[in-house]
Amino acid sequence: MWEKITVIILAALQVFFWNGVRFGEGESEVIIWEGTRSFKPELGIVPPVPRPETVKALSLGDEQFYFRQAAFRLQNAGDTFGRVTSLKNYDYSALYQWWKILDSLDAKSDFTPSLVSYYYGSSQDAKSHVPYVVKYLHEHGASDPERKWWWYSQAVYHAKHRLKDNDLALEIATEMAQKVPKGVAPLWVYQMPAFILEDKGEYKAACDIILNIIDTYNDVTQGEQNFMNHFLEERIGALVANEDKIDKSQFDPRCLFAIEKHKEINALQ
Amino acid sequence: MRTTIKYILLTALRDWLFSGLFVALFLAYAVAVFLGGTALVEGEQMAASYIAGSSRLLLVIGLIVFVCFHVRRAFDNREIEVILSRPVSRSSFVIAYWLGFAVVSLILITVLTASIYLFLTVHSSSSLLIWSFSLVLELWLVVAFSLFASLLLRSAVVAVLLSFGFYFISRMLGFFLFVMESPLHQRPDFFSVVTGKLLEAVSAVLPRLDFYSKSEWLVHGVADDVNIMFFVMQTVIYIPFLLWMAIMDFKRRQF
């Protein structure tokens, strides 16, 4: 008899422990016990950033295995347990530290820059968040320009089109054109500063870069030659269209010749 | 010796070691392929890395538990006394036991390697072979330690815990060296000095298991021959050392 009563009392206590004990409502409510049902796990968006020592300890000597786990975790951060979190709510400063940790574990992999450029780069709050994206992609590209030139160009893309910062884009594009060894990347990688200079209205500098590419890169495929011709025609067309605004005194004679030829062809058509 | 090896294989079958570990490996494989399929890019590399890391842990845990409980039960059932009643020296008994467990490890890894080769894309066949070879040596070393611990200790549970401790500390030795050289731990206070010396002593005595079976090899290939020599030399030194200690202890045991 007493055994059954004891079991019932303990079960009732467990229910009170879970539910809480409170009397009254509103301001006159008296809480004796809060109840465990109201305590839920806190699901953060970006996981806490570990220290380098912690990463070493947790990887147990297999850093690639830890890298893949952490990368997967970061890919799904904020979108677990049925949640969907808008990118504007992420802490990009913490995300940047995560990206750097992932790079320290595996700098060869393209997983992290892909995640940064194609996913985290689309934040709605471009002004606050995209500088982290550009900084990371720039550093990642600079770490190995020969193999990682694509991520360099992605840094230029995000700086130019997402941040609308032509100066920063030009700075990265110029660095990229200098650092990426000749012949390992398509010609547009070396032409990128010219695109940006033209957008900035600096036609002389754009023209010089194109002429430099023509002088330097003789061994190009037919496809790339077609692209260069198309590019030059477009650029020269833009120069002709803005002729009255441009000071041509500093232009290379070959560029001036191309402008005159373009005008003649247009007149004939 | 051949009879003892055959006996170990039979007991592995009797204890459902093969079926249990194969089911666990199959599940790990399925989860790895599923998770790899959800990756934004490099899904194949992610699956290969997951299967490499998780299968290594499964095999190590499975074999430690099997070796420790098997040896303990053999003592309790007096099976060891029966084996020793035949004209078998104690040293050949220990070596035959280790060889039996080594064959069990080899069978498990052969199946795992074949399944990775057939169904996953890895950097190259040679990197898969080096990874498998390294995993074989790592398991042989772990099996040697588990055998030594279970012959030395009277409790299978303690032997299992000691073997886990050995494995995880040996895997973390790279981290210990990293910490010892960190400026944060260069302080002159008593605690830092003592822990520093302790970690130094541990890293000198235990093998560097963090040189073994890195899943990076399956993804990016093996960078140079130095990696291979590290784990090969470590195995050549440490397995005879463990077996020698096990033989020394077993020779002194009274039945």
mmCIF file of N, CA and C in Angstrom, chain A residues 168-253:
data_model
loop_
_atom_site.group_PDB
_atom_site.id
_atom_site.type_symbol
_atom_site.label_atom_id
_atom_site.label_comp_id
_atom_site.label_asym_id
_atom_site.label_seq_id
_atom_site.Cartn_x
_atom_site.Cartn_y
_atom_site.Cartn_z
ATOM 1 N N LEU A 168 38.262 49.336 -54.674
ATOM 2 C CA LEU A 168 38.686 48.065 -54.063
ATOM 3 C C LEU A 168 38.781 46.977 -55.134
ATOM 4 N N ALA A 169 37.768 46.939 -56.025
ATOM 5 C CA ALA A 169 37.763 45.933 -57.095
ATOM 6 C C ALA A 169 39.002 46.094 -57.977
ATOM 7 N N LEU A 170 39.334 47.346 -58.293
ATOM 8 C CA LEU A 170 40.505 47.604 -59.142
ATOM 9 C C LEU A 170 41.791 47.173 -58.435
ATOM 10 N N GLU A 171 41.851 47.461 -57.141
ATOM 11 C CA GLU A 171 43.045 47.089 -56.366
ATOM 12 C C GLU A 171 43.255 45.569 -56.408
ATOM 13 N N ILE A 172 42.166 44.810 -56.170
ATOM 14 C CA ILE A 172 42.281 43.337 -56.160
ATOM 15 C C ILE A 172 42.555 42.816 -57.570
ATOM 16 N N ALA A 173 41.853 43.404 -58.552
ATOM 17 C CA ALA A 173 42.025 42.936 -59.938
ATOM 18 C C ALA A 173 43.458 43.176 -60.422
ATOM 19 N N THR A 174 44.027 44.331 -60.056
ATOM 20 C CA THR A 174 45.406 44.631 -60.472
ATOM 21 C C THR A 174 46.379 43.645 -59.814
ATOM 22 N N GLU A 175 46.154 43.394 -58.523
ATOM 23 C CA GLU A 175 47.005 42.436 -57.798
ATOM 24 C C GLU A 175 46.898 41.054 -58.446
ATOM 25 N N MET A 176 45.649 40.678 -58.779
ATOM 26 C CA MET A 176 45.422 39.362 -59.395
ATOM 27 C C MET A 176 46.151 39.267 -60.741
ATOM 28 N N ALA A 177 46.011 40.315 -61.578
ATOM 29 C CA ALA A 177 46.644 40.290 -62.906
ATOM 30 C C ALA A 177 48.169 40.188 -62.788
ATOM 31 N N GLN A 178 48.712 40.740 -61.694
ATOM 32 C CA GLN A 178 50.171 40.679 -61.510
ATOM 33 C C GLN A 178 50.622 39.334 -60.930
ATOM 34 N N LYS A 179 49.819 38.814 -59.991
ATOM 35 C CA LYS A 179 50.264 37.616 -59.258
ATOM 36 C C LYS A 179 49.971 36.293 -59.973
ATOM 37 N N VAL A 180 48.880 36.251 -60.741
ATOM 38 C CA VAL A 180 48.550 34.974 -61.409
ATOM 39 C C VAL A 180 49.564 34.761 -62.537
ATOM 40 N N PRO A 181 50.341 33.660 -62.484
ATOM 41 C CA PRO A 181 51.375 33.453 -63.515
ATOM 42 C C PRO A 181 50.771 33.407 -64.919
ATOM 43 N N LYS A 182 51.540 33.928 -65.855
ATOM 44 C CA LYS A 182 51.084 34.008 -67.252
ATOM 45 C C LYS A 182 50.746 32.618 -67.790
ATOM 46 N N GLY A 183 49.598 32.524 -68.423
ATOM 47 C CA GLY A 183 49.242 31.278 -69.091
ATOM 48 C C GLY A 183 48.443 30.287 -68.261
ATOM 49 N N VAL A 184 48.328 30.493 -66.945
ATOM 50 C CA VAL A 184 47.581 29.501 -66.147
ATOM 51 C C VAL A 184 46.089 29.827 -66.094
ATOM 52 N N ALA A 185 45.731 31.066 -66.413
ATOM 53 C CA ALA A 185 44.322 31.468 -66.335
ATOM 54 C C ALA A 185 43.901 32.050 -67.684
ATOM 55 N N PRO A 186 42.581 32.102 -67.958
ATOM 56 C CA PRO A 186 42.152 32.701 -69.223
ATOM 57 C C PRO A 186 42.502 34.202 -69.282
ATOM 58 N N LEU A 187 42.496 34.742 -70.486
ATOM 59 C CA LEU A 187 42.961 36.129 -70.641
ATOM 60 C C LEU A 187 42.134 37.147 -69.875
ATOM 61 N N TRP A 188 40.834 36.875 -69.697
ATOM 62 C CA TRP A 188 39.994 37.881 -69.017
ATOM 63 C C TRP A 188 40.468 38.153 -67.590
ATOM 64 N N VAL A 189 41.212 37.168 -67.012
ATOM 65 C CA VAL A 189 41.740 37.381 -65.653
ATOM 66 C C VAL A 189 42.740 38.544 -65.672
ATOM 67 N N TYR A 190 43.546 38.595 -66.745
ATOM 68 C CA TYR A 190 44.560 39.652 -66.852
ATOM 69 C C TYR A 190 43.942 40.958 -67.366
ATOM 70 N N GLN A 191 42.767 40.830 -68.034
ATOM 71 C CA GLN A 191 42.104 42.005 -68.590
ATOM 72 C C GLN A 191 41.189 42.702 -67.577
ATOM 73 N N MET A 192 40.963 42.023 -66.444
ATOM 74 C CA MET A 192 39.961 42.534 -65.506
ATOM 75 C C MET A 192 40.209 43.981 -65.055
ATOM 76 N N PRO A 193 41.467 44.380 -64.788
ATOM 77 C CA PRO A 193 41.656 45.795 -64.414
ATOM 78 C C PRO A 193 41.146 46.744 -65.513
ATOM 79 N N ALA A 194 41.283 46.315 -66.782
ATOM 80 C CA ALA A 194 40.814 47.167 -67.884
ATOM 81 C C ALA A 194 39.303 47.363 -67.842
ATOM 82 N N PHE A 195 38.574 46.273 -67.537
ATOM 83 C CA PHE A 195 37.106 46.390 -67.436
ATOM 84 C C PHE A 195 36.731 47.435 -66.387
ATOM 85 N N ILE A 196 37.425 47.364 -65.243
ATOM 86 C CA ILE A 196 37.062 48.239 -64.126
ATOM 87 C C ILE A 196 37.464 49.685 -64.427
ATOM 88 N N LEU A 197 38.652 49.839 -65.022
ATOM 89 C CA LEU A 197 39.101 51.200 -65.369
ATOM 90 C C LEU A 197 38.139 51.844 -66.352
ATOM 91 N N GLU A 198 37.648 51.051 -67.302
ATOM 92 C CA GLU A 198 36.713 51.592 -68.283
ATOM 93 C C GLU A 198 35.416 52.037 -67.603
ATOM 94 N N ASP A 199 34.974 51.207 -66.647
ATOM 95 C CA ASP A 199 33.771 51.568 -65.875
ATOM 96 C C ASP A 199 33.971 52.861 -65.101
ATOM 97 N N LYS A 200 35.237 53.046 -64.671
ATOM 98 C CA LYS A 200 35.544 54.271 -63.915
ATOM 99 C C LYS A 200 35.761 55.461 -64.838
ATOM 100 N N GLY A 201 35.707 55.238 -66.152
ATOM 101 C CA GLY A 201 35.916 56.323 -67.108
ATOM 102 C C GLY A 201 37.378 56.554 -67.433
ATOM 103 N N GLU A 202 38.242 55.662 -67.012
ATOM 104 C CA GLU A 202 39.676 55.838 -67.286
ATOM 105 C C GLU A 202 40.036 55.049 -68.546
ATOM 106 N N TYR A 203 39.654 55.626 -69.685
ATOM 107 C CA TYR A 203 39.792 54.915 -70.956
ATOM 108 C C TYR A 203 41.250 54.709 -71.362
ATOM 109 N N LYS A 204 42.095 55.676 -71.042
ATOM 110 C CA LYS A 204 43.512 55.565 -71.444
ATOM 111 C C LYS A 204 44.159 54.338 -70.782
ATOM 112 N N ALA A 205 43.923 54.216 -69.459
ATOM 113 C CA ALA A 205 44.508 53.097 -68.717
ATOM 114 C C ALA A 205 43.956 51.770 -69.231
ATOM 115 N N ALA A 206 42.639 51.750 -69.535
ATOM 116 C CA ALA A 206 42.014 50.523 -70.052
ATOM 117 C C ALA A 206 42.655 50.142 -71.383
ATOM 118 N N CYS A 207 42.858 51.147 -72.223
ATOM 119 C CA CYS A 207 43.455 50.916 -73.537
ATOM 120 C C CYS A 207 44.889 50.380 -73.391
ATOM 121 N N ASP A 208 45.631 50.964 -72.458
ATOM 122 C CA ASP A 208 47.018 50.527 -72.229
ATOM 123 C C ASP A 208 47.087 49.068 -71.805
ATOM 124 N N ILE A 209 46.169 48.677 -70.927
ATOM 125 C CA ILE A 209 46.175 47.281 -70.440
ATOM 126 C C ILE A 209 45.900 46.318 -71.581
ATOM 127 N N ILE A 210 44.943 46.683 -72.428
ATOM 128 C CA ILE A 210 44.630 45.803 -73.558
ATOM 129 C C ILE A 210 45.826 45.695 -74.510
ATOM 130 N N LEU A 211 46.453 46.821 -74.768
ATOM 131 C CA LEU A 211 47.625 46.785 -75.667
ATOM 132 C C LEU A 211 48.746 45.953 -75.059
ATOM 133 N N ASN A 212 48.881 46.088 -73.736
ATOM 134 C CA ASN A 212 49.910 45.303 -73.042
ATOM 135 C C ASN A 212 49.639 43.804 -73.193
ATOM 136 N N ILE A 213 48.346 43.451 -73.095
ATOM 137 C CA ILE A 213 47.995 42.027 -73.237
ATOM 138 C C ILE A 213 48.290 41.560 -74.667
ATOM 139 N N ILE A 214 47.967 42.423 -75.657
ATOM 140 C CA ILE A 214 48.227 42.054 -77.060
ATOM 141 C C ILE A 214 49.730 41.830 -77.269
ATOM 142 N N ASP A 215 50.534 42.722 -76.643
ATOM 143 C CA ASP A 215 51.998 42.610 -76.804
ATOM 144 C C ASP A 215 52.562 41.372 -76.114
ATOM 145 N N THR A 216 52.004 41.059 -74.962
ATOM 146 C CA THR A 216 52.603 40.015 -74.124
ATOM 147 C C THR A 216 52.125 38.614 -74.483
ATOM 148 N N TYR A 217 50.856 38.478 -74.786
ATOM 149 C CA TYR A 217 50.291 37.132 -74.975
ATOM 150 C C TYR A 217 50.111 36.832 -76.456
ATOM 151 N N ASN A 218 51.125 36.209 -77.034
ATOM 152 C CA ASN A 218 51.045 35.884 -78.461
ATOM 153 C C ASN A 218 50.444 34.501 -78.684
ATOM 154 N N ASP A 219 50.708 33.642 -77.737
ATOM 155 C CA ASP A 219 50.289 32.247 -77.897
ATOM 156 C C ASP A 219 48.898 32.043 -77.302
ATOM 157 N N VAL A 220 47.874 32.514 -78.005
ATOM 158 C CA VAL A 220 46.501 32.362 -77.482
ATOM 159 C C VAL A 220 45.687 31.507 -78.431
ATOM 160 N N THR A 221 44.677 30.850 -77.897
ATOM 161 C CA THR A 221 43.851 29.977 -78.730
ATOM 162 C C THR A 221 42.929 30.848 -79.593
ATOM 163 N N GLN A 222 42.327 30.211 -80.620
ATOM 164 C CA GLN A 222 41.438 30.939 -81.511
ATOM 165 C C GLN A 222 40.245 31.505 -80.726
ATOM 166 N N GLY A 223 39.729 30.706 -79.775
ATOM 167 C CA GLY A 223 38.575 31.153 -78.971
ATOM 168 C C GLY A 223 38.919 32.410 -78.194
ATOM 169 N N GLU A 224 40.100 32.413 -77.584
ATOM 170 C CA GLU A 224 40.501 33.576 -76.789
ATOM 171 C C GLU A 224 40.768 34.784 -77.687
ATOM 172 N N GLN A 225 41.288 34.496 -78.910
ATOM 173 C CA GLN A 225 41.539 35.592 -79.849
ATOM 174 C C GLN A 225 40.206 36.240 -80.271
ATOM 175 N N ASN A 226 39.206 35.394 -80.507
ATOM 176 C CA ASN A 226 37.880 35.920 -80.869
ATOM 177 C C ASN A 226 37.327 36.782 -79.750
ATOM 178 N N PHE A 227 37.511 36.295 -78.509
ATOM 179 C CA PHE A 227 37.015 37.054 -77.363
ATOM 180 C C PHE A 227 37.737 38.399 -77.260
ATOM 181 N N MET A 228 39.066 38.376 -77.502
ATOM 182 C CA MET A 228 39.845 39.623 -77.425
ATOM 183 C C MET A 228 39.399 40.609 -78.501
ATOM 184 N N ASN A 229 39.149 40.093 -79.707
ATOM 185 C CA ASN A 229 38.686 40.974 -80.794
ATOM 186 C C ASN A 229 37.361 41.623 -80.429
ATOM 187 N N HIS A 230 36.458 40.781 -79.916
ATOM 188 C CA HIS A 230 35.137 41.276 -79.522
ATOM 189 C C HIS A 230 35.274 42.336 -78.433
ATOM 190 N N PHE A 231 36.162 42.000 -77.465
ATOM 191 C CA PHE A 231 36.388 42.918 -76.339
ATOM 192 C C PHE A 231 36.940 44.251 -76.845
ATOM 193 N N LEU A 232 37.941 44.193 -77.756
ATOM 194 C CA LEU A 232 38.570 45.424 -78.271
ATOM 195 C C LEU A 232 37.557 46.260 -79.055
ATOM 196 N N GLU A 233 36.739 45.578 -79.865
ATOM 197 C CA GLU A 233 35.730 46.306 -80.649
ATOM 198 C C GLU A 233 34.778 47.051 -79.726
ATOM 199 N N GLU A 234 34.363 46.352 -78.682
ATOM 200 C CA GLU A 234 33.429 46.975 -77.729
ATOM 201 C C GLU A 234 34.066 48.169 -77.043
ATOM 202 N N ARG A 235 35.339 47.955 -76.566
ATOM 203 C CA ARG A 235 36.046 49.031 -75.848
ATOM 204 C C ARG A 235 36.235 50.239 -76.751
ATOM 205 N N ILE A 236 36.677 49.967 -78.016
ATOM 206 C CA ILE A 236 36.938 51.072 -78.949
ATOM 207 C C ILE A 236 35.610 51.767 -79.293
ATOM 208 N N GLY A 237 34.537 50.964 -79.409
ATOM 209 C CA GLY A 237 33.200 51.545 -79.637
ATOM 210 C C GLY A 237 32.836 52.508 -78.513
ATOM 211 N N ALA A 238 33.160 52.094 -77.280
ATOM 212 C CA ALA A 238 32.864 52.949 -76.125
ATOM 213 C C ALA A 238 33.709 54.221 -76.162
ATOM 214 N N LEU A 239 34.956 54.083 -76.623
ATOM 215 C CA LEU A 239 35.840 55.265 -76.726
ATOM 216 C C LEU A 239 35.287 56.244 -77.764
ATOM 217 N N VAL A 240 34.815 55.687 -78.889
ATOM 218 C CA VAL A 240 34.264 56.540 -79.953
ATOM 219 C C VAL A 240 33.019 57.253 -79.449
ATOM 220 N N ALA A 241 32.192 56.509 -78.736
ATOM 221 C CA ALA A 241 30.943 57.096 -78.234
ATOM 222 C C ALA A 241 31.216 58.234 -77.235
ATOM 223 N N ASN A 242 32.324 58.121 -76.490
ATOM 224 C CA ASN A 242 32.623 59.144 -75.474
ATOM 225 C C ASN A 242 33.784 60.051 -75.913
ATOM 226 N N GLU A 243 34.023 60.147 -77.236
ATOM 227 C CA GLU A 243 35.193 60.839 -77.759
ATOM 228 C C GLU A 243 35.304 62.284 -77.272
ATOM 229 N N ASP A 244 34.153 62.975 -77.213
ATOM 230 C CA ASP A 244 34.179 64.391 -76.842
ATOM 231 C C ASP A 244 34.584 64.606 -75.383
ATOM 232 N N LYS A 245 34.405 63.570 -74.526
ATOM 233 C CA LYS A 245 34.732 63.727 -73.102
ATOM 234 C C LYS A 245 36.173 63.286 -72.799
ATOM 235 N N ILE A 246 36.826 62.660 -73.775
ATOM 236 C CA ILE A 246 38.130 62.040 -73.497
ATOM 237 C C ILE A 246 39.281 62.928 -73.962
ATOM 238 N N ASP A 247 40.318 63.020 -73.100
ATOM 239 C CA ASP A 247 41.536 63.739 -73.503
ATOM 240 C C ASP A 247 42.452 62.712 -74.162
ATOM 241 N N LYS A 248 42.602 62.783 -75.472
ATOM 242 C CA LYS A 248 43.323 61.740 -76.210
ATOM 243 C C LYS A 248 44.825 62.017 -76.346
ATOM 244 N N SER A 249 45.272 63.116 -75.731
ATOM 245 C CA SER A 249 46.679 63.501 -75.916
ATOM 246 C C SER A 249 47.649 62.450 -75.359
ATOM 247 N N GLN A 250 47.212 61.737 -74.316
ATOM 248 C CA GLN A 250 48.109 60.757 -73.685
ATOM 249 C C GLN A 250 47.934 59.346 -74.255
ATOM 250 N N PHE A 251 47.015 59.175 -75.223
ATOM 251 C CA PHE A 251 46.701 57.829 -75.719
ATOM 252 C C PHE A 251 47.852 57.242 -76.538
ATOM 253 N N ASP A 252 47.989 55.944 -76.481
ATOM 254 C CA ASP A 252 48.964 55.231 -77.300
ATOM 255 C C ASP A 252 48.545 55.389 -78.775
ATOM 256 N N PRO A 253 49.520 55.633 -79.694
ATOM 257 C CA PRO A 253 49.160 55.839 -81.115
ATOM 258 C C PRO A 253 48.368 54.669 -81.701
#
